[in-house]
Amino acid sequence: MWLLILFLGVAFSYFFFEKKRPGSPPGPMIRVPIIGSAIFLGSNLVEGIAKLRKKYGDIFHLSLGSFSMVYVCDLDTLEKIGKMDEFSSRMEIERAPFKDINRWLRETGKSTNGIIGSNGDTWKEQRRFTLRHLKDFGFGKTSMDDLIIDEVKELIHDWRQTIASNEGTFHFDNTFNLSVFNCLWKIVSGKRLDITDKLEQERFRELSEMFASFGATGFIMMIAFNLPTCMAKKIPLLDKIKGFHTRTFQWFREEYEKHKQTCDPGNPRDLIDAFVIERNRAEEEMDVNSSFYGKEGDLNYINTLFDLFIAGSETTSTTLLWSVVFIMNFPEAFERARLEIDEVVGRSRLPSIHDRPNMPYFEALMSEIMRMGNVAPIGVVHSVEKAVQLDEFRLQQDTIVHFCLTEVLSDPKYFPNPEQFKPERFLETDPSGKLTYKPHRALIYFGLGKRECLGKALAKMELFLFLAAIVQNFDFEPAPGVPGINDCTVAITRLPIPFDAKVIARK
Ligand code: HEM
């Protein structure tokens, strides 16, 4: 009997108590099998982190299966670690329990390929190459103004037609994805997708579904990643995600083949041409250390394009979706923005990037939408490649580090009354009495440090040009069920629940 009690006691403490490592940050001591102490996050990641921060402080620890996770919630520490190489890695897949699943899902090679998930020389080379060549084609520069405005025009045209045909009741869901992606796709592939094409719309619906399926803080995936590969592959959700990856990679490989046949090495037309040229060079020179060489070169190409595809459409489109929610919840702020647009731009042309410096209120409004819309609450997870000291804490190798962006974006220390929608917090009056936009160091919406968002400049241009044109041209009437500013699902991104609204073209 005593032996049984002893056995149960040992089993209980093994399964239900955290095995804390010396120097580990504080966190809950109780855990449940498989999910670990991450159960304390609850179903809403943002609220869960806020609650645990209150209890355990700015840096706390949770476990999830075999993963050890640390959450960093204060700006000073994030600014410090964002600059450190030790905190700029992603999880090293070769040492992760799910390396085979990851290989199967994303067709990765020696390690993770592309930009978002890669490390070391591959990451540096792919990130630098992509940024440099995208910039050659105008990425984030004022010369992209016309290209984005063309997409804005298409969207406005499409909306006006829909208004004429159904009295203007719109279902807002993946409304902006295709238009936003086109701005990037044109400089990546030289092409645009038809925003009214049902098959293309389906592609983006699947992408959004994939983001949402990481819901409940990605538990399903994390649990799946802790199962043996043969079992994990049988999970229908993973199978669906695999199908999505396969189709998307196929699309990118076809584009590559088409580009290869028409590419002029002296005159690259777009990013895919630049890839063709660099991969040919690596092959001809037998540059085996290059991330463009051989099979790895192919995997880096498809994964880099996949990263641009997933990162470059969903976040910006979701921010625009939040903008419509904010327009309906705070009509006075948008009325003021519209007056500014009417004064600076007028009604005879669309807003251009050159108007931006003259529209401080609109700029402040965008910042407040980004702060409160908060579409990437923990950005992309980081990991430490080697054991490292973080203040008084010791983080073991492969600890996952979450940059808790929401905690900074809603910190009253930086944004008094953070729950209030107040564009004025980003405004000041200069000595001559002129209203000016005041940037804020805590607006870390795009992450910070070495892994800061690669698409920041483009995303800001897109947000400005699309939103300013929408405010200039349309009014919105909420239909029943329009979400409040906290009605959302929280997964990798924070998404407003899909809603209907009446859109009215301004006379
Ligand atoms: C409003 C729109 C956007 C938001 C809020 C956003 C936010 C973020 C955040 C928080 C990160 C993670 C930073 C970190 O790891 O600490 C990130 C990474 C990244 N973003 Fe964005 N992003 C946006 C738009 C874009 C666009 C338009 C592109 C493509 C052109 C893009 C490409 C990337 C890439 C490639 C990374 C990975 C960077 C790396 O690992 O080195 N993003 N983004």
Coordinates of C-alpha atoms in Angstrom, one line a residue, residues 16-503:
F16 CA 2.4 17.4 -12.6
F17 CA 5.3 19.5 -11.3
E18 CA 7.8 21.6 -13.3
K19 CA 11.4 20.4 -13.1
K20 CA 12.9 23.8 -12.6
R21 CA 16.4 24.4 -13.8
P22 CA 18.7 26.5 -11.5
G23 CA 18.5 30.2 -12.5
S24 CA 15.4 29.7 -14.6
P25 CA 12.9 32.7 -14.6
P26 CA 9.9 32.3 -12.3
G27 CA 6.6 30.7 -13.6
P28 CA 3.9 28.3 -12.5
M29 CA 5.1 25.1 -10.8
I30 CA 2.2 23.0 -11.8
R31 CA 2.0 21.4 -15.3
V32 CA -0.2 18.9 -17.0
P33 CA 1.1 16.1 -19.3
I34 CA 1.9 17.2 -22.9
I35 CA 0.7 20.8 -22.5
G36 CA 2.9 21.5 -19.5
S37 CA 2.5 24.8 -17.6
A38 CA 1.5 26.5 -20.8
I39 CA -2.0 25.5 -19.8
F40 CA -1.9 28.7 -17.6
L41 CA -2.0 30.9 -20.8
G42 CA -5.6 29.9 -21.3
S43 CA -7.3 30.2 -24.7
N44 CA -6.4 33.8 -25.3
L45 CA -2.6 34.3 -25.6
V46 CA -2.7 38.0 -25.1
E47 CA -4.8 37.9 -21.9
G48 CA -2.9 34.9 -20.7
I49 CA 0.5 36.6 -21.0
A50 CA -0.8 39.8 -19.3
K51 CA -2.1 37.7 -16.3
L52 CA 1.1 35.8 -15.9
R53 CA 3.2 39.0 -16.2
K54 CA 1.3 40.5 -13.3
K55 CA 2.0 37.4 -11.2
Y56 CA 5.6 36.5 -12.1
G57 CA 7.1 39.8 -13.4
D58 CA 8.5 41.0 -16.7
I59 CA 10.4 37.8 -17.5
F60 CA 8.7 34.5 -16.8
H61 CA 8.9 30.9 -17.8
L62 CA 6.5 28.2 -19.0
S63 CA 6.9 24.7 -20.4
L64 CA 5.1 23.2 -23.4
G65 CA 5.7 19.5 -23.9
S66 CA 9.5 19.3 -24.2
F67 CA 9.9 23.0 -24.9
S68 CA 11.1 25.5 -22.4
M69 CA 9.7 28.9 -23.1
V70 CA 10.6 32.3 -21.7
Y71 CA 8.3 35.4 -22.1
V72 CA 10.0 38.9 -22.2
C73 CA 7.5 41.7 -21.6
D74 CA 9.4 44.9 -21.0
L75 CA 10.8 47.3 -23.6
D76 CA 14.2 47.9 -22.1
T77 CA 15.0 44.2 -22.0
L78 CA 13.6 43.6 -25.5
E79 CA 15.7 46.5 -26.9
K80 CA 18.7 45.0 -25.3
I81 CA 18.2 41.3 -26.4
G82 CA 16.9 42.4 -29.9
K83 CA 20.5 43.6 -30.7
M84 CA 22.2 40.4 -29.3
D85 CA 23.2 37.6 -31.7
E86 CA 22.4 35.1 -28.9
F87 CA 18.7 36.0 -29.0
S88 CA 18.4 36.4 -32.8
S89 CA 18.1 32.8 -33.7
R90 CA 15.0 30.7 -34.5
M91 CA 14.6 27.2 -33.1
E92 CA 17.4 24.9 -34.4
I93 CA 15.3 22.3 -36.1
E94 CA 18.0 19.6 -36.1
R95 CA 17.8 19.5 -32.3
A96 CA 14.0 19.9 -32.1
P97 CA 11.8 16.8 -31.5
F98 CA 9.7 17.6 -34.6
K99 CA 12.5 17.9 -37.2
D100 CA 11.0 15.2 -39.4
I101 CA 7.6 16.8 -39.3
N102 CA 9.1 20.1 -40.2
R103 CA 11.0 18.6 -43.1
W104 CA 7.9 16.9 -44.3
L105 CA 5.7 20.0 -44.1
R106 CA 8.1 22.6 -45.5
E107 CA 10.5 20.5 -47.6
T108 CA 13.4 21.8 -45.6
G109 CA 16.9 20.5 -46.2
K110 CA 20.0 20.4 -43.9
S111 CA 18.3 22.9 -41.5
T112 CA 15.4 25.3 -41.9
N113 CA 15.5 27.2 -45.2
G114 CA 14.3 30.6 -46.3
I115 CA 14.3 33.7 -44.0
I116 CA 11.8 33.4 -41.2
G117 CA 12.8 30.1 -39.8
S118 CA 16.5 29.9 -40.8
N119 CA 19.6 30.7 -38.9
G120 CA 23.3 31.5 -39.3
D121 CA 24.7 32.1 -42.8
T122 CA 21.6 30.9 -44.7
W123 CA 19.5 33.5 -42.8
K124 CA 22.0 36.3 -43.4
E125 CA 22.5 35.5 -47.0
Q126 CA 18.8 35.0 -47.9
R127 CA 17.6 38.1 -45.9
R128 CA 20.3 40.3 -47.4
F129 CA 19.8 39.1 -50.9
T130 CA 16.1 39.4 -50.8
L131 CA 16.1 42.9 -49.3
R132 CA 18.8 44.2 -51.6
H133 CA 17.0 42.9 -54.8
L134 CA 13.6 43.9 -53.6
K135 CA 15.0 47.4 -53.1
D136 CA 16.4 47.4 -56.6
F137 CA 12.9 47.0 -57.8
G138 CA 11.6 49.8 -55.7
F139 CA 10.6 48.0 -52.5
G140 CA 9.6 50.5 -49.8
K141 CA 10.7 53.4 -51.9
T142 CA 8.6 56.3 -53.1
S143 CA 9.1 54.9 -56.6
M144 CA 6.6 52.1 -55.5
D145 CA 3.9 54.8 -55.1
D146 CA 2.4 54.3 -58.6
L147 CA 2.5 50.5 -58.4
I148 CA 0.6 50.5 -55.1
I149 CA -1.9 53.2 -56.2
D150 CA -2.7 51.0 -59.3
E151 CA -3.8 48.2 -56.8
V152 CA -5.7 50.8 -54.7
K153 CA -7.6 51.8 -57.9
E154 CA -8.4 48.2 -58.7
L155 CA -9.8 47.7 -55.2
I156 CA -11.9 50.9 -55.4
H157 CA -13.2 49.9 -58.8
D158 CA -14.2 46.5 -57.4
W159 CA -15.9 48.0 -54.4
R160 CA -17.9 50.4 -56.5
Q161 CA -19.1 47.6 -58.7
T162 CA -20.1 45.5 -55.7
I163 CA -21.9 48.5 -54.2
A164 CA -23.8 48.9 -57.4
S165 CA -24.8 45.3 -57.5
N166 CA -25.8 44.5 -53.9
E167 CA -26.6 47.8 -52.3
G168 CA -23.2 47.8 -50.6
T169 CA -23.3 45.2 -47.9
F170 CA -19.9 43.6 -47.7
H171 CA -18.6 40.6 -45.9
F172 CA -15.2 41.6 -44.5
D173 CA -12.9 38.6 -44.1
N174 CA -10.0 38.2 -46.6
T175 CA -11.1 41.4 -48.2
F176 CA -7.6 43.0 -48.6
N177 CA -5.3 40.0 -49.0
L178 CA -5.1 39.8 -52.7
S179 CA -4.7 43.5 -53.3
V180 CA -2.0 43.7 -50.7
F181 CA -0.1 40.7 -51.9
N182 CA -0.2 42.0 -55.5
C183 CA 2.0 45.0 -54.5
L184 CA 4.7 42.6 -53.4
W185 CA 4.0 39.9 -56.1
K186 CA 4.6 42.5 -58.9
I187 CA 8.2 43.1 -57.8
V188 CA 8.7 39.4 -56.9
S189 CA 7.4 37.9 -60.1
G190 CA 6.5 40.8 -62.4
K191 CA 2.8 39.7 -62.3
R192 CA -0.4 40.5 -60.5
L193 CA -3.2 38.2 -59.5
D194 CA -6.8 39.0 -60.5
I195 CA -8.5 40.1 -57.2
T196 CA -11.9 38.9 -58.4
D197 CA -10.6 35.4 -59.4
K198 CA -12.3 32.8 -57.2
L199 CA -9.4 30.4 -57.3
E200 CA -6.9 33.1 -56.2
Q201 CA -9.4 34.1 -53.4
E202 CA -9.5 30.5 -52.3
R203 CA -5.7 30.4 -52.1
F204 CA -5.8 33.3 -49.6
R205 CA -8.7 31.9 -47.7
E206 CA -6.6 28.8 -47.2
L207 CA -3.7 30.9 -46.0
S208 CA -5.8 32.7 -43.5
E209 CA -7.2 29.3 -42.3
M210 CA -3.6 28.1 -41.8
F211 CA -2.9 31.1 -39.6
A212 CA -6.1 30.6 -37.6
S213 CA -5.4 26.9 -37.2
F214 CA -2.5 27.8 -35.0
G215 CA -5.3 29.1 -32.7
A216 CA -5.4 28.5 -29.0
T217 CA -1.8 29.7 -29.0
G218 CA -0.7 27.0 -31.3
F219 CA -1.4 24.2 -28.9
I220 CA -2.6 21.8 -31.5
M221 CA 0.5 22.2 -33.5
M222 CA 2.8 22.1 -30.5
I223 CA 1.1 18.9 -29.3
A224 CA 1.3 17.5 -32.8
F225 CA 5.0 18.4 -32.8
N226 CA 5.5 16.4 -29.6
L227 CA 4.0 13.2 -31.1
P228 CA 6.0 10.6 -33.1
T229 CA 6.1 11.7 -36.7
C230 CA 4.0 8.8 -38.0
M231 CA 1.2 9.7 -35.7
A232 CA 1.4 13.5 -36.3
K233 CA 1.1 13.0 -40.0
K234 CA -2.3 11.5 -39.5
I235 CA -3.7 14.6 -37.9
P236 CA -6.1 16.0 -40.5
L237 CA -5.1 19.6 -39.8
L238 CA -1.4 18.8 -40.5
D239 CA -2.4 17.0 -43.6
K240 CA -4.3 20.0 -44.8
I241 CA -1.4 22.3 -44.1
K242 CA 0.9 20.0 -45.9
G243 CA -1.4 20.1 -49.0
F244 CA -1.3 23.9 -48.9
H245 CA 2.5 23.9 -48.7
T246 CA 2.8 21.5 -51.6
R247 CA 0.5 23.5 -53.9
T248 CA 2.2 26.8 -53.0
F249 CA 5.7 25.4 -53.6
Q250 CA 4.5 23.9 -56.9
W251 CA 3.3 27.4 -58.0
F252 CA 6.7 29.0 -57.1
R253 CA 8.6 26.3 -58.9
E254 CA 6.5 26.8 -62.0
E255 CA 7.2 30.6 -61.9
Y256 CA 10.9 29.8 -61.5
E257 CA 10.9 27.6 -64.7
K258 CA 9.1 30.3 -66.7
H259 CA 11.5 33.0 -65.5
K260 CA 14.5 30.7 -66.3
Q261 CA 13.4 30.6 -69.9
T262 CA 13.1 34.3 -70.5
C263 CA 15.6 35.8 -68.0
D264 CA 18.3 38.2 -69.3
P265 CA 21.2 37.9 -66.9
G266 CA 22.2 41.5 -67.6
N267 CA 18.7 42.9 -67.0
P268 CA 16.8 41.2 -64.2
R269 CA 13.1 42.1 -64.2
D270 CA 12.1 41.0 -60.7
L271 CA 13.2 39.1 -57.6
I272 CA 12.7 35.7 -59.3
D273 CA 15.0 36.7 -62.1
A274 CA 17.6 37.7 -59.5
F275 CA 17.2 34.2 -57.9
V276 CA 17.7 32.5 -61.3
I277 CA 20.9 34.5 -61.9
E278 CA 22.4 33.9 -58.5
R279 CA 21.6 30.2 -58.5
N280 CA 23.2 29.9 -62.0
R281 CA 26.3 31.7 -60.7
A282 CA 26.5 29.4 -57.7
E283 CA 26.2 26.3 -59.9
E284 CA 28.7 27.5 -62.5
E285 CA 31.3 28.4 -59.8
M286 CA 30.6 25.3 -57.8
D287 CA 30.1 27.6 -54.8
V288 CA 29.1 24.9 -52.4
N289 CA 29.0 27.2 -49.4
S290 CA 26.4 29.4 -51.0
S291 CA 22.7 29.0 -49.9
F292 CA 21.8 29.3 -53.6
Y293 CA 23.8 26.2 -54.6
G294 CA 22.2 22.8 -55.5
K295 CA 19.3 21.2 -53.7
E296 CA 19.6 23.7 -50.8
G297 CA 19.4 26.5 -53.4
D298 CA 16.1 25.2 -54.6
L299 CA 14.8 24.8 -51.0
N300 CA 15.9 28.3 -50.1
Y301 CA 14.2 29.7 -53.1
I302 CA 10.8 28.2 -52.5
N303 CA 11.0 28.8 -48.7
T304 CA 12.1 32.4 -49.1
L305 CA 9.2 33.0 -51.5
F306 CA 6.8 31.2 -49.1
D307 CA 8.0 33.5 -46.3
L308 CA 7.3 36.6 -48.3
F309 CA 3.9 35.1 -49.3
I310 CA 2.8 34.4 -45.7
A311 CA 4.4 37.4 -44.0
G312 CA 3.7 39.9 -46.8
S313 CA 0.0 39.5 -47.1
E314 CA -1.8 38.4 -43.9
T315 CA -0.4 41.0 -41.5
T316 CA -0.9 44.0 -43.6
S317 CA -4.4 42.8 -44.7
T318 CA -5.4 42.2 -41.1
T319 CA -4.3 45.6 -40.1
L320 CA -6.5 47.1 -42.9
L321 CA -9.4 44.9 -41.6
W322 CA -8.8 46.3 -38.1
S323 CA -8.9 49.8 -39.7
V324 CA -12.4 49.2 -40.9
V325 CA -13.4 48.0 -37.4
F326 CA -11.9 51.1 -35.9
I327 CA -13.6 53.4 -38.4
M328 CA -16.9 52.1 -37.3
N329 CA -16.1 52.2 -33.6
F330 CA -14.5 55.7 -33.6
P331 CA -16.2 57.6 -36.4
E332 CA -15.1 61.1 -35.1
A333 CA -11.4 60.3 -35.4
F334 CA -12.0 59.2 -39.0
E335 CA -14.0 62.3 -39.7
R336 CA -11.0 64.4 -38.6
A337 CA -8.7 62.3 -40.8
R338 CA -11.0 62.8 -43.7
L339 CA -11.0 66.5 -43.3
E340 CA -7.2 66.4 -43.4
I341 CA -7.3 64.3 -46.5
D342 CA -9.8 66.6 -48.2
E343 CA -7.6 69.6 -47.3
V344 CA -4.2 68.1 -48.3
V345 CA -5.2 65.9 -51.3
G346 CA -8.7 67.1 -52.3
R347 CA -11.1 64.8 -54.1
S348 CA -9.8 64.8 -57.7
R349 CA -6.9 62.4 -57.2
L350 CA -5.9 59.6 -54.8
P351 CA -3.6 60.2 -51.9
S352 CA 0.1 59.7 -52.8
I353 CA 3.1 58.9 -50.6
H354 CA 4.3 62.5 -51.1
D355 CA 1.2 63.7 -49.2
R356 CA 2.2 61.7 -46.1
P357 CA 4.5 64.3 -44.4
N358 CA 1.6 66.8 -44.7
M359 CA -0.9 64.5 -43.0
P360 CA 0.3 64.3 -39.3
Y361 CA -3.2 63.4 -38.0
F362 CA -3.6 60.5 -40.4
E363 CA -0.1 59.3 -39.6
A364 CA -1.0 59.4 -35.9
L365 CA -4.3 57.6 -36.6
M366 CA -2.4 54.8 -38.4
S367 CA 0.0 54.4 -35.5
E368 CA -2.9 54.1 -33.0
I369 CA -4.6 51.5 -35.3
M370 CA -1.3 49.5 -35.4
R371 CA -0.8 49.8 -31.6
M372 CA -4.3 48.7 -30.7
G373 CA -4.9 46.4 -33.7
N374 CA -1.7 44.6 -32.6
V375 CA -1.8 42.0 -35.3
A376 CA 1.4 40.1 -34.3
P377 CA 1.1 39.9 -30.5
I378 CA 4.3 37.9 -30.0
G379 CA 5.9 38.3 -33.5
V380 CA 7.8 35.2 -34.5
V381 CA 9.4 33.1 -31.7
H382 CA 13.1 33.4 -31.1
S383 CA 15.4 30.8 -29.6
V384 CA 18.8 30.7 -27.9
E385 CA 21.4 28.6 -29.7
K386 CA 23.6 28.4 -26.6
A387 CA 22.9 28.7 -22.9
V388 CA 22.9 32.4 -22.1
Q389 CA 22.6 34.8 -19.1
L390 CA 19.6 37.2 -19.2
D391 CA 19.9 39.6 -16.2
E392 CA 19.8 37.3 -13.2
F393 CA 18.4 34.4 -15.1
R394 CA 20.1 31.5 -16.9
L395 CA 18.5 30.3 -20.1
Q396 CA 19.4 26.9 -21.3
Q397 CA 20.3 26.0 -25.0
D398 CA 17.2 26.0 -27.2
T399 CA 15.0 27.9 -24.8
I400 CA 12.2 29.5 -26.9
V401 CA 12.1 33.3 -26.3
H402 CA 8.8 35.2 -26.9
F403 CA 9.1 38.9 -27.6
C404 CA 5.8 40.0 -26.0
L405 CA 5.0 43.0 -28.2
T406 CA 1.5 43.4 -26.9
E407 CA 2.8 44.0 -23.4
V408 CA 4.8 47.0 -24.6
L409 CA 2.1 48.3 -27.0
S410 CA -0.4 48.3 -24.1
D411 CA 2.0 49.4 -21.3
P412 CA 0.6 52.5 -19.5
K413 CA 4.2 53.5 -18.8
Y414 CA 4.5 54.4 -22.5
F415 CA 0.9 54.8 -23.5
P416 CA -1.2 56.3 -20.7
N417 CA -4.8 54.8 -20.6
P418 CA -3.7 52.2 -23.2
E419 CA -7.3 50.9 -23.7
Q420 CA -8.4 54.3 -25.1
F421 CA -8.2 54.9 -28.9
K422 CA -6.3 58.2 -29.0
P423 CA -4.3 59.1 -32.1
E424 CA -3.4 62.4 -30.3
R425 CA -0.8 60.5 -28.3
F426 CA 1.4 60.5 -31.4
L427 CA 1.0 64.3 -32.0
E428 CA 2.8 67.4 -30.8
T429 CA 2.8 71.0 -31.7
D430 CA 6.2 72.4 -32.9
P431 CA 7.4 75.9 -31.7
S432 CA 5.8 77.5 -34.8
G433 CA 2.4 76.1 -33.7
K434 CA 2.4 73.4 -36.5
L435 CA 0.9 70.0 -35.7
T436 CA 3.5 67.3 -36.2
Y437 CA 3.6 63.5 -35.9
K438 CA 5.6 62.3 -33.0
P439 CA 7.2 58.8 -33.4
H440 CA 7.2 56.6 -30.3
R441 CA 10.0 54.2 -29.4
A442 CA 7.6 51.8 -27.8
L443 CA 5.5 51.4 -31.0
I444 CA 7.3 48.1 -31.7
Y445 CA 4.6 46.7 -34.0
F446 CA 7.2 45.3 -36.4
G447 CA 9.3 43.6 -33.8
L448 CA 12.8 45.0 -33.1
G449 CA 16.5 44.3 -33.4
K450 CA 18.2 42.0 -35.8
R451 CA 15.1 40.1 -36.7
E452 CA 12.9 43.2 -37.2
C453 CA 10.3 42.8 -39.9
L454 CA 11.9 42.8 -43.4
G455 CA 8.7 44.3 -44.9
K456 CA 8.3 47.2 -42.5
A457 CA 8.8 50.0 -45.2
L458 CA 6.5 48.3 -47.7
A459 CA 3.8 47.6 -45.1
K460 CA 3.7 51.2 -43.9
M461 CA 3.4 52.5 -47.5
E462 CA 0.6 50.0 -48.2
L463 CA -1.3 50.9 -45.1
F464 CA -1.1 54.6 -45.8
L465 CA -2.1 54.4 -49.5
F466 CA -4.9 51.9 -49.0
L467 CA -6.4 53.4 -45.9
A468 CA -6.2 57.0 -47.0
A469 CA -7.9 56.1 -50.3
I470 CA -10.6 54.2 -48.4
V471 CA -11.3 57.0 -46.0
Q472 CA -11.3 59.5 -48.9
N473 CA -13.8 57.5 -51.0
F474 CA -16.1 55.5 -48.7
D475 CA -18.4 55.7 -45.7
F476 CA -19.1 52.7 -43.5
E477 CA -22.3 51.8 -41.7
P478 CA -22.0 49.0 -39.2
A479 CA -24.4 46.0 -39.7
P480 CA -25.5 44.0 -36.7
G481 CA -22.6 41.9 -35.3
V482 CA -19.8 44.4 -36.2
P483 CA -17.0 43.5 -33.8
G484 CA -15.9 45.8 -31.0
I485 CA -12.2 46.5 -30.8
N486 CA -11.6 43.4 -28.6
D487 CA -13.7 40.9 -30.6
C488 CA -11.0 38.8 -32.2
T489 CA -9.4 35.5 -32.5
V490 CA -5.8 35.2 -31.3
A491 CA -3.6 32.8 -33.1
I492 CA -0.2 33.7 -34.7
T493 CA -2.0 36.9 -35.6
R494 CA -4.7 38.7 -33.8
L495 CA -7.7 38.8 -36.2
P496 CA -11.0 40.7 -35.9
I497 CA -13.9 38.2 -36.3
P498 CA -15.3 38.3 -39.8
F499 CA -18.1 40.9 -40.1
D500 CA -20.6 42.5 -42.4
A501 CA -20.8 46.3 -43.0
K502 CA -22.5 48.5 -45.4
V503 CA -20.1 50.5 -47.6

